Amino acid sequence: MFKFKKLMAVAAACALSVAAFTGCGGDQQATSGSGAASGEKILRVGCSADFAPFEFQDETQKEFQGFDMDLIRAIGKEMGREVEIKDMGFDGLIPALQAKNIDAIISGMTINEERQKNVNFSDPYYEAGLTMIVRDNEEAIKKFQDLKGKKVAVQIGTTSAEEVKKIEGVEIKELNTPADCFMELKANGVDAVVNDKPVNEYYITKSGATGVKELTEKLTAENYGIAMSKDNADLQKEINAALKKLKDNGEYQKIYDKWFGGAKK
Ligand code: ARG
């Protein structure tokens, strides 16, 4: 409810600023890109901060933390634009982009054809895929096909939800966050959680999870991209150029090493 109110407030503010803009007599309304429309250099980036180590909140720190957060701030710096992070539910991100409440999304979002109908993506910046988490004592589920007849939790609006729906005979529970899914697993409400591999790994190894294990089979290979509005091709070019620069000058690798401890690029 609170989020909804906030969204409405943002929408109202946007409408107001557009009104003010046209009121000034300029017929620059056609100028595309919300950066231009808002008349400032702030890059408004949406994420669903429930996805450590990509985007999450750490009580000890004011700023949002994670690989995506460091990467988008570095990209903003390259572009000479201040980055403002807006946290919202994962399934609300693309609608917020389409409503021009944000300029871009960075949220461990997989590039896929379905989404490409509605948004532009940057070049891929991270390769992931899906794995499963089950309870420690689980014997019946060893691979994805074993999910038939089982209850599975996934985050709503994700590729996990899409993929699990393809497995016949699964009872799927779509919850708001991966944390909700893990809780449901521990409470015996479901038999497995399907979610992005690096997030599952972080949950198992870094957040002190007990009583659960990750299975090694990987269901898909997916690439993450930064999403932008279809009518903002300039922004897509700028973001790709900045991303390339960060890959070439070693900055991307530094951020990668900070969150994933070295190894591959
Ligand atoms: N990679 C998956 C997808 O694109 C899950 C992303 C979830 N991201 C998040 N911040 N909760 O659907």
PDB file of N, CA, C and O in Angstrom, residues 135 150-153 171-173 175 180-193:
ATOM      1  N   ARG A 135      15.586 -28.968   1.113  1.00  0.00           N
ATOM      2  CA  ARG A 135      15.984 -29.206   2.510  1.00  0.00           C
ATOM      3  C   ARG A 135      17.107 -30.247   2.558  1.00  0.00           C
ATOM      4  O   ARG A 135      17.197 -31.115   1.693  1.00  0.00           O
ATOM      5  N   LYS A 150       5.621 -32.024  -7.126  1.00  0.00           N
ATOM      6  CA  LYS A 150       6.138 -31.346  -5.922  1.00  0.00           C
ATOM      7  C   LYS A 150       5.685 -29.889  -5.885  1.00  0.00           C
ATOM      8  O   LYS A 150       5.254 -29.331  -6.892  1.00  0.00           O
ATOM      9  N   LYS A 151       5.855 -29.299  -4.707  1.00  0.00           N
ATOM     10  CA  LYS A 151       5.548 -27.870  -4.557  1.00  0.00           C
ATOM     11  C   LYS A 151       6.845 -27.076  -4.648  1.00  0.00           C
ATOM     12  O   LYS A 151       7.821 -27.388  -3.953  1.00  0.00           O
ATOM     13  N   VAL A 152       6.808 -26.026  -5.458  1.00  0.00           N
ATOM     14  CA  VAL A 152       8.029 -25.251  -5.694  1.00  0.00           C
ATOM     15  C   VAL A 152       7.756 -23.757  -5.527  1.00  0.00           C
ATOM     16  O   VAL A 152       6.778 -23.237  -6.064  1.00  0.00           O
ATOM     17  N   ALA A 153       8.639 -23.076  -4.792  1.00  0.00           N
ATOM     18  CA  ALA A 153       8.506 -21.623  -4.643  1.00  0.00           C
ATOM     19  C   ALA A 153       9.470 -20.901  -5.577  1.00  0.00           C
ATOM     20  O   ALA A 153      10.615 -21.324  -5.749  1.00  0.00           O
ATOM     21  N   GLU A 171       3.353 -27.936  -8.599  1.00  0.00           N
ATOM     22  CA  GLU A 171       2.505 -26.937  -7.946  1.00  0.00           C
ATOM     23  C   GLU A 171       3.399 -25.747  -7.611  1.00  0.00           C
ATOM     24  O   GLU A 171       4.331 -25.862  -6.811  1.00  0.00           O
ATOM     25  N   ILE A 172       3.127 -24.626  -8.247  1.00  0.00           N
ATOM     26  CA  ILE A 172       4.044 -23.491  -8.123  1.00  0.00           C
ATOM     27  C   ILE A 172       3.491 -22.423  -7.183  1.00  0.00           C
ATOM     28  O   ILE A 172       2.314 -22.077  -7.251  1.00  0.00           O
ATOM     29  N   LYS A 173       4.359 -21.921  -6.296  1.00  0.00           N
ATOM     30  CA  LYS A 173       3.973 -20.818  -5.413  1.00  0.00           C
ATOM     31  C   LYS A 173       4.828 -19.624  -5.791  1.00  0.00           C
ATOM     32  O   LYS A 173       6.052 -19.671  -5.656  1.00  0.00           O
ATOM     33  N   LEU A 175       6.068 -16.126  -4.948  1.00  0.00           N
ATOM     34  CA  LEU A 175       6.157 -15.241  -3.787  1.00  0.00           C
ATOM     35  C   LEU A 175       6.916 -13.958  -4.141  1.00  0.00           C
ATOM     36  O   LEU A 175       7.555 -13.876  -5.195  1.00  0.00           O
ATOM     37  N   ASP A 180      11.380 -14.820   0.878  1.00  0.00           N
ATOM     38  CA  ASP A 180      10.076 -15.439   1.180  1.00  0.00           C
ATOM     39  C   ASP A 180      10.080 -16.908   0.740  1.00  0.00           C
ATOM     40  O   ASP A 180       9.508 -17.766   1.413  1.00  0.00           O
ATOM     41  N   CYS A 181      10.704 -17.166  -0.410  1.00  0.00           N
ATOM     42  CA  CYS A 181      10.758 -18.547  -0.924  1.00  0.00           C
ATOM     43  C   CYS A 181      11.560 -19.437   0.023  1.00  0.00           C
ATOM     44  O   CYS A 181      11.145 -20.548   0.342  1.00  0.00           O
ATOM     45  N   PHE A 182      12.706 -18.941   0.482  1.00  0.00           N
ATOM     46  CA  PHE A 182      13.545 -19.740   1.381  1.00  0.00           C
ATOM     47  C   PHE A 182      12.814 -20.010   2.698  1.00  0.00           C
ATOM     48  O   PHE A 182      12.902 -21.098   3.261  1.00  0.00           O
ATOM     49  N   MET A 183      12.085 -19.023   3.165  1.00  0.00           N
ATOM     50  CA  MET A 183      11.331 -19.191   4.413  1.00  0.00           C
ATOM     51  C   MET A 183      10.258 -20.261   4.253  1.00  0.00           C
ATOM     52  O   MET A 183      10.052 -21.081   5.135  1.00  0.00           O
ATOM     53  N   GLU A 184       9.620 -20.213   3.113  1.00  0.00           N
ATOM     54  CA  GLU A 184       8.560 -21.185   2.822  1.00  0.00           C
ATOM     55  C   GLU A 184       9.135 -22.609   2.770  1.00  0.00           C
ATOM     56  O   GLU A 184       8.508 -23.560   3.233  1.00  0.00           O
ATOM     57  N   LEU A 185      10.323 -22.737   2.237  1.00  0.00           N
ATOM     58  CA  LEU A 185      10.994 -24.043   2.165  1.00  0.00           C
ATOM     59  C   LEU A 185      11.280 -24.553   3.572  1.00  0.00           C
ATOM     60  O   LEU A 185      11.013 -25.710   3.899  1.00  0.00           O
ATOM     61  N   LYS A 186      11.814 -23.680   4.399  1.00  0.00           N
ATOM     62  CA  LYS A 186      12.167 -24.086   5.765  1.00  0.00           C
ATOM     63  C   LYS A 186      10.925 -24.419   6.590  1.00  0.00           C
ATOM     64  O   LYS A 186      10.965 -25.249   7.489  1.00  0.00           O
ATOM     65  N   ALA A 187       9.826 -23.756   6.271  1.00  0.00           N
ATOM     66  CA  ALA A 187       8.576 -23.991   7.001  1.00  0.00           C
ATOM     67  C   ALA A 187       7.795 -25.176   6.423  1.00  0.00           C
ATOM     68  O   ALA A 187       6.631 -25.377   6.777  1.00  0.00           O
ATOM     69  N   ASN A 188       8.417 -25.910   5.493  1.00  0.00           N
ATOM     70  CA  ASN A 188       7.786 -27.081   4.855  1.00  0.00           C
ATOM     71  C   ASN A 188       6.586 -26.734   3.977  1.00  0.00           C
ATOM     72  O   ASN A 188       5.796 -27.616   3.651  1.00  0.00           O
ATOM     73  N   GLY A 189       6.453 -25.481   3.605  1.00  0.00           N
ATOM     74  CA  GLY A 189       5.336 -25.075   2.740  1.00  0.00           C
ATOM     75  C   GLY A 189       5.571 -25.487   1.295  1.00  0.00           C
ATOM     76  O   GLY A 189       4.627 -25.595   0.508  1.00  0.00           O
ATOM     77  N   VAL A 190       6.848 -25.660   0.911  1.00  0.00           N
ATOM     78  CA  VAL A 190       7.198 -26.144  -0.437  1.00  0.00           C
ATOM     79  C   VAL A 190       8.338 -27.165  -0.293  1.00  0.00           C
ATOM     80  O   VAL A 190       8.969 -27.262   0.768  1.00  0.00           O
ATOM     81  N   ASP A 191       8.613 -27.865  -1.403  1.00  0.00           N
ATOM     82  CA  ASP A 191       9.672 -28.888  -1.385  1.00  0.00           C
ATOM     83  C   ASP A 191      10.975 -28.369  -1.976  1.00  0.00           C
ATOM     84  O   ASP A 191      12.038 -28.965  -1.777  1.00  0.00           O
ATOM     85  N   ALA A 192      10.882 -27.291  -2.758  1.00  0.00           N
ATOM     86  CA  ALA A 192      12.093 -26.768  -3.393  1.00  0.00           C
ATOM     87  C   ALA A 192      11.907 -25.292  -3.734  1.00  0.00           C
ATOM     88  O   ALA A 192      10.774 -24.809  -3.836  1.00  0.00           O
ATOM     89  N   VAL A 193      13.045 -24.608  -3.899  1.00  0.00           N
ATOM     90  CA  VAL A 193      13.039 -23.229  -4.393  1.00  0.00           C
ATOM     91  C   VAL A 193      13.885 -23.213  -5.655  1.00  0.00           C
ATOM     92  O   VAL A 193      14.988 -23.759  -5.668  1.00  0.00           O
TER      93      VAL A 193
END
